[in-house]
PDB file of C-alpha atoms in Angstrom:
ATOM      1  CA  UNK J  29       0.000   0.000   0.000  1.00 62.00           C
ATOM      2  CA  UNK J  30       1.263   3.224  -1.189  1.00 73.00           C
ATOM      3  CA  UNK J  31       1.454   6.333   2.002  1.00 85.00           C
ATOM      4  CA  UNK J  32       0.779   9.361   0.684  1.00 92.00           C
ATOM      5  CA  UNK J  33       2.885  12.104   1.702  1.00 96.00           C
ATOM      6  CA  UNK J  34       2.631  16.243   2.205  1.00 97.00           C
ATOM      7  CA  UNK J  35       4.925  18.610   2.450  1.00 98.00           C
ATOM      8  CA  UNK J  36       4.491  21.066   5.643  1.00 98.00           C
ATOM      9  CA  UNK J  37       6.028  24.285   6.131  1.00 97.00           C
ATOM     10  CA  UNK J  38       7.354  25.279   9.057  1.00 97.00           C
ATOM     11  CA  UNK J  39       6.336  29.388   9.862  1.00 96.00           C
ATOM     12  CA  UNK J  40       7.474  31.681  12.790  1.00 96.00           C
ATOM     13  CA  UNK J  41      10.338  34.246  13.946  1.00 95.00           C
ATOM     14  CA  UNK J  42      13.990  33.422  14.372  1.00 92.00           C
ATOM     15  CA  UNK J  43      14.736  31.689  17.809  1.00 93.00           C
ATOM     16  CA  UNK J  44      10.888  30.106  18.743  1.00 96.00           C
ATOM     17  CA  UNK J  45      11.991  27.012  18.932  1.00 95.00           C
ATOM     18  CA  UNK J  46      11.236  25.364  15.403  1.00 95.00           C
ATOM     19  CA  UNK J  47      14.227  23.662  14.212  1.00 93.00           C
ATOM     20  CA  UNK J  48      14.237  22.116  18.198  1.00 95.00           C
ATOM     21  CA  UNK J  49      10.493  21.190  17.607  1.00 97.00           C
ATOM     22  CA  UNK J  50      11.256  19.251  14.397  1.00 96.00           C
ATOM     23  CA  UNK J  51      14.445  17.613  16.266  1.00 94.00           C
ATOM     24  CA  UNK J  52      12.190  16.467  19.280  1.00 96.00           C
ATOM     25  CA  UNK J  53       9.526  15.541  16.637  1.00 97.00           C
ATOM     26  CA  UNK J  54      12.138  13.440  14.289  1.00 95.00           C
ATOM     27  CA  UNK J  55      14.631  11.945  16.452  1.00 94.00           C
ATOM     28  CA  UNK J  56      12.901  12.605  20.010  1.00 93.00           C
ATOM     29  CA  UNK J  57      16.330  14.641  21.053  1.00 92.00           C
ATOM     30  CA  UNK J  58      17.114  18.438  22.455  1.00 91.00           C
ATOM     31  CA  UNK J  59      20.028  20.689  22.575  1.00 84.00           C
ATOM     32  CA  UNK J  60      20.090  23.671  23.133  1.00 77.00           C
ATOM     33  CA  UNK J  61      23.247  24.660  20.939  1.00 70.00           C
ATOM     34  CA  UNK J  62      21.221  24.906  17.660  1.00 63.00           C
ATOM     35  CA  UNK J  63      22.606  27.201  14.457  1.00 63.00           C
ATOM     36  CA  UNK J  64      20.167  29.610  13.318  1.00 67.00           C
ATOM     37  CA  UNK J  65      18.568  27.992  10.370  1.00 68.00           C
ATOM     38  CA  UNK J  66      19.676  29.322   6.983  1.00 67.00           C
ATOM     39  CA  UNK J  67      17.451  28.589   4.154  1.00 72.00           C
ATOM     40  CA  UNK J  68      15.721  25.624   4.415  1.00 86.00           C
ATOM     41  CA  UNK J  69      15.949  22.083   5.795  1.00 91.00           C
ATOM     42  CA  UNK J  70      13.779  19.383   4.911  1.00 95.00           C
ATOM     43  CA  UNK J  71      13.086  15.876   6.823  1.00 96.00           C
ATOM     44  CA  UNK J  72      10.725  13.183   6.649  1.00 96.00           C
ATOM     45  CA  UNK J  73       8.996  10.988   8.832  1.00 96.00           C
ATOM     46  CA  UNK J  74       5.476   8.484   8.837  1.00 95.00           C
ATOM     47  CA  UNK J  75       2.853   9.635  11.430  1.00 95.00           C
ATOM     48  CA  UNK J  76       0.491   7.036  12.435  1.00 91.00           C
ATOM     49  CA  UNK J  77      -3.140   8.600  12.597  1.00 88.00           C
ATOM     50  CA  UNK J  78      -4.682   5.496  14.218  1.00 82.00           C
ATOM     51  CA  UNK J  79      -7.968   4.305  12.782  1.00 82.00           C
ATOM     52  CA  UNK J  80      -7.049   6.794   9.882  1.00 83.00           C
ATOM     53  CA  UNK J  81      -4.196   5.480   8.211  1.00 88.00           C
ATOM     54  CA  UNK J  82      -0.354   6.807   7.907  1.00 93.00           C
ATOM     55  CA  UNK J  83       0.980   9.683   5.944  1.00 95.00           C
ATOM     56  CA  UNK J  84       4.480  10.889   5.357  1.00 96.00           C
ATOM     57  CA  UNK J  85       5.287  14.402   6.472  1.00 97.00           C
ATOM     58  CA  UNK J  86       7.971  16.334   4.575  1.00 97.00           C
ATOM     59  CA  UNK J  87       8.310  18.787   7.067  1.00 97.00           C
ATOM     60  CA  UNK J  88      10.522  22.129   5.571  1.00 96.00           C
ATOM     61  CA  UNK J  89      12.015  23.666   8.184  1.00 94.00           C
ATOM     62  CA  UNK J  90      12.250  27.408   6.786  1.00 91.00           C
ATOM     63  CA  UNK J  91      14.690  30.361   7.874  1.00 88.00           C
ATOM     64  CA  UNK J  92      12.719  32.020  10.679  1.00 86.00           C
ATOM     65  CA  UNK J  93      11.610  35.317   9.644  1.00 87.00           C
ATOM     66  CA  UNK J  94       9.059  38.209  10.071  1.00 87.00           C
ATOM     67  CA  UNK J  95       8.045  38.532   6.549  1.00 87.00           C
ATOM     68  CA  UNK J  96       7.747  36.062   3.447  1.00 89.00           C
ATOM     69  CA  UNK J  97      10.200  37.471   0.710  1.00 88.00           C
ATOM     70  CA  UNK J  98      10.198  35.933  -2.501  1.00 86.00           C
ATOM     71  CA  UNK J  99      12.290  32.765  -1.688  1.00 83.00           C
ATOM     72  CA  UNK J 100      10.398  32.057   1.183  1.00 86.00           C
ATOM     73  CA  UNK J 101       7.496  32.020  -0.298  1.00 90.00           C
ATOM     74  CA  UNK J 102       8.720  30.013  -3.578  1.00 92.00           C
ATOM     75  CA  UNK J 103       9.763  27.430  -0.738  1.00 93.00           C
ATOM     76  CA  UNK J 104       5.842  27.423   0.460  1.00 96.00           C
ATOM     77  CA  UNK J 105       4.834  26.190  -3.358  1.00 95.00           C
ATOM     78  CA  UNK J 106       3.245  22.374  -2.792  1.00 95.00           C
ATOM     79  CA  UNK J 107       2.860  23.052   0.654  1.00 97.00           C
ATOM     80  CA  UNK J 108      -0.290  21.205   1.993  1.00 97.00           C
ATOM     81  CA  UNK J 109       0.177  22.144   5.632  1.00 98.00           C
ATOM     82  CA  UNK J 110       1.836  24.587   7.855  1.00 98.00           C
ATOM     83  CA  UNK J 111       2.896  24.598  11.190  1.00 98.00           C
ATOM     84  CA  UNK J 112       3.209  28.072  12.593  1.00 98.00           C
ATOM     85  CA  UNK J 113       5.385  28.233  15.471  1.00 98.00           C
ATOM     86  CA  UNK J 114       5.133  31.395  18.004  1.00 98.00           C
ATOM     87  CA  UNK J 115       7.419  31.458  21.630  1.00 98.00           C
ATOM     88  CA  UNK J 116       5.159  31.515  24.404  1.00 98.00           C
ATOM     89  CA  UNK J 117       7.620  33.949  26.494  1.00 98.00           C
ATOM     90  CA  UNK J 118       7.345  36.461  23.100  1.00 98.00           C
ATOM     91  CA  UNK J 119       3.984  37.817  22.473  1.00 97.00           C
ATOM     92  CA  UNK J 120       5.959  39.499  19.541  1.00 97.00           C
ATOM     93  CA  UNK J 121       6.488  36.154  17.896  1.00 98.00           C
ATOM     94  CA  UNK J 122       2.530  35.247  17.953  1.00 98.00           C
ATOM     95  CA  UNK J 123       1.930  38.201  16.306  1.00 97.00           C
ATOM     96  CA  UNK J 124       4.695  37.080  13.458  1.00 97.00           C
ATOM     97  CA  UNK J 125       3.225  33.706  13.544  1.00 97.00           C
ATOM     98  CA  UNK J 126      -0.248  35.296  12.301  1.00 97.00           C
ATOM     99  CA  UNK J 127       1.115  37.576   9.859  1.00 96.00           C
ATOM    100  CA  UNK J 128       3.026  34.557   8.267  1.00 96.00           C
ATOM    101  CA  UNK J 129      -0.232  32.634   8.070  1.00 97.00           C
ATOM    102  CA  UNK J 130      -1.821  35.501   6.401  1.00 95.00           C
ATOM    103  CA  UNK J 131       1.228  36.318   3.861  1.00 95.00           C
ATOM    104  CA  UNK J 132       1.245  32.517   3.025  1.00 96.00           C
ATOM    105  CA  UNK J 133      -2.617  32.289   2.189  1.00 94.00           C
ATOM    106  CA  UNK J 134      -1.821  34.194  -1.104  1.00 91.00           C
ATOM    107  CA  UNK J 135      -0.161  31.230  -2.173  1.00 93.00           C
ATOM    108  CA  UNK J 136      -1.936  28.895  -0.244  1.00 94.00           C
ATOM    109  CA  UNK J 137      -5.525  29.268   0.279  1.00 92.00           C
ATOM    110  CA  UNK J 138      -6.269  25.783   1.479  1.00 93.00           C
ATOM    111  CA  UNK J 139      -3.356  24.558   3.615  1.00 96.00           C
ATOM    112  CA  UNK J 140      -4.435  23.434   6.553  1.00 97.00           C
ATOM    113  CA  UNK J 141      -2.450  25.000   9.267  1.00 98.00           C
ATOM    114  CA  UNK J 142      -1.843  24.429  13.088  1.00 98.00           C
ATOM    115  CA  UNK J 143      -0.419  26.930  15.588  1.00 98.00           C
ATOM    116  CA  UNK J 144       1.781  25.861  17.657  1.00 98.00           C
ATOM    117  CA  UNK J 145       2.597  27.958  21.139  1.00 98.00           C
ATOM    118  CA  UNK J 146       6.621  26.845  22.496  1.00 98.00           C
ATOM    119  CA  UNK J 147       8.248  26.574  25.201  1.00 97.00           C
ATOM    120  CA  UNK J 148       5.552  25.699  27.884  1.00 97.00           C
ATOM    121  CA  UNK J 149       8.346  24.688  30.107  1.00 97.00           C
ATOM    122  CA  UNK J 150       8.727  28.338  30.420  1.00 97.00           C
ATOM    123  CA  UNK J 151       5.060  28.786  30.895  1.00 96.00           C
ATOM    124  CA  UNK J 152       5.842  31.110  33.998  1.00 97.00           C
ATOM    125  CA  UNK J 153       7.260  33.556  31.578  1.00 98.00           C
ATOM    126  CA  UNK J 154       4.676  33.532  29.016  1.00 98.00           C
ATOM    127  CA  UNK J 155       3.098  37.107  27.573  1.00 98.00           C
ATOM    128  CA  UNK J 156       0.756  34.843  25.338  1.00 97.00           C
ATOM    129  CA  UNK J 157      -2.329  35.235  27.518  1.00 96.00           C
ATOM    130  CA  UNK J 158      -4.777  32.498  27.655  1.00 96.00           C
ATOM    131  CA  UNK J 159      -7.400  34.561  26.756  1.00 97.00           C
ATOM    132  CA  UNK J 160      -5.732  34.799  23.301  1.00 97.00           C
ATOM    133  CA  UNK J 161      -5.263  31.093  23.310  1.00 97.00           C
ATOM    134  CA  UNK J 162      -9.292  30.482  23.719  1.00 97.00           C
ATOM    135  CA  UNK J 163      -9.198  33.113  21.429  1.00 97.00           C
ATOM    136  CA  UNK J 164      -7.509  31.764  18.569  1.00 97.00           C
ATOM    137  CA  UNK J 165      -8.830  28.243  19.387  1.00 97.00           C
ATOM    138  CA  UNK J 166     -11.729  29.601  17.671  1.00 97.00           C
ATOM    139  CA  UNK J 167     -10.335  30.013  14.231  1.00 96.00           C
ATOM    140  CA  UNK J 168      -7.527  26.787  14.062  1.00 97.00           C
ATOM    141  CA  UNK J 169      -6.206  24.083  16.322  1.00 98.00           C
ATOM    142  CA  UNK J 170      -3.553  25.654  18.909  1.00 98.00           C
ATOM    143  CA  UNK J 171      -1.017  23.388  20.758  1.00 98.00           C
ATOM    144  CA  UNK J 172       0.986  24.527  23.603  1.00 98.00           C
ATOM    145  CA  UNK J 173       4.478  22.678  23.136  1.00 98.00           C
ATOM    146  CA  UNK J 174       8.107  22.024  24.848  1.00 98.00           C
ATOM    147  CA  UNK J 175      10.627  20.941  22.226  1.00 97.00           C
ATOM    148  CA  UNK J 176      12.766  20.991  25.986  1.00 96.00           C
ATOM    149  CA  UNK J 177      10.392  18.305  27.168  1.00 97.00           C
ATOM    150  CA  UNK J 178       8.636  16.940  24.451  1.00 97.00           C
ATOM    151  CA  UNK J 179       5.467  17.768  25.832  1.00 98.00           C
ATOM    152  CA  UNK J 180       2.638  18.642  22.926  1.00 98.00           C
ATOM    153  CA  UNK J 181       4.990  17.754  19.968  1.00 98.00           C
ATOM    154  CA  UNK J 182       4.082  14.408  18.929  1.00 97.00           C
ATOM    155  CA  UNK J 183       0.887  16.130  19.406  1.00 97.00           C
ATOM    156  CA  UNK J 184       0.781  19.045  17.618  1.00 98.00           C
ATOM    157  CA  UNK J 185       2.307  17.148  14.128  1.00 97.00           C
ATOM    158  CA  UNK J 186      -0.550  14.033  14.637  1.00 96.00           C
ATOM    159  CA  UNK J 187      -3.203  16.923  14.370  1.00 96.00           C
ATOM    160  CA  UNK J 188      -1.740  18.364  11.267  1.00 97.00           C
ATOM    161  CA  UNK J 189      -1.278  15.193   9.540  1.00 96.00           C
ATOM    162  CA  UNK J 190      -4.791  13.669  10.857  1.00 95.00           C
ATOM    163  CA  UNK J 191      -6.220  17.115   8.919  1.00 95.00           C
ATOM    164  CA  UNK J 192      -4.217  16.320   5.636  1.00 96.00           C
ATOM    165  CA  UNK J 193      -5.289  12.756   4.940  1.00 91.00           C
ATOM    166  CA  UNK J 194      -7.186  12.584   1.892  1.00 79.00           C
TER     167      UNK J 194
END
């Protein structure tokens, strides 16, 4: 039987914890003496959706920015999903983590996408209020994460690929 696979882009600001969230999610690892990511860097791996089959995620791990320039955004083409990653101690990155989603829905009207809120090992810290959690709730799935801990991440990348099954 042939597993169909989608490529997901990975969305947010430098330094929120993305390439550590793909790590945890990969090779169930941390460190905490990542490079900043330059370009792009793609992995694979087969998520088991239970009753709902398997699909392959080709997760692109995109260059954290504020803004989608033109090769960021040529790196978005196929995309079927996108995880948008914000820092929970950064209200600044939440706001770059929206902006991102609405930049990429010129090219990509019908990804499905999942917001994902880091570092909940640091929850003490947190600006992100909950009220803007119930808030956004509203509109797509939101997943409070540690790529520190693992907590949320196998999580947060089932619900994405459970939404892009055909």
């Amino acid at each position: 039987m042939t597993v169909a696979a989608r490529k997901v882009c990975m969305l947010g600001d430098f330094g929120v914890g993305k390439t550590s969230l793909v790590t945890r999610f990969m090779r169930n690892t941390f460190s905490d003496k990542y490079l900043t990511t330059v370009g792009v860097k793609v992995d694979s791996k087969l998520v088991d959706c239970a009753d709902q089959g398997s699909l392959k995620l080709v997760l692109w791990d995109i260059a954290g920015n504020s803004a989608l320039d033109a090769l960021n955004m040529s790196y978005l083409r196929g995309a079927s999903g996108l995880l948008l990653v914000a820092d929970g101690t950064r209200e600044a990155s939440l706001r770059t983590a929206i902006d991102l989603l609405l930049q990429s829905r010129s090219l990509l009207a019908d990804a499905q996408a999942v917001l994902i809120i880091n570092k909940l090992d640091l929850v003490e810290r947190w600006e992100v209020l909950p009220s803007t959690l119930v808030e956004l709730r509203q509109s797509m799935p939101v997943i409070e994460t540690s790529a520190l801990s693992g907590d949320g991440v196998e999580q947060a990348f089932t619900e994405l690929a459970k939404r892009l099954l055909p």
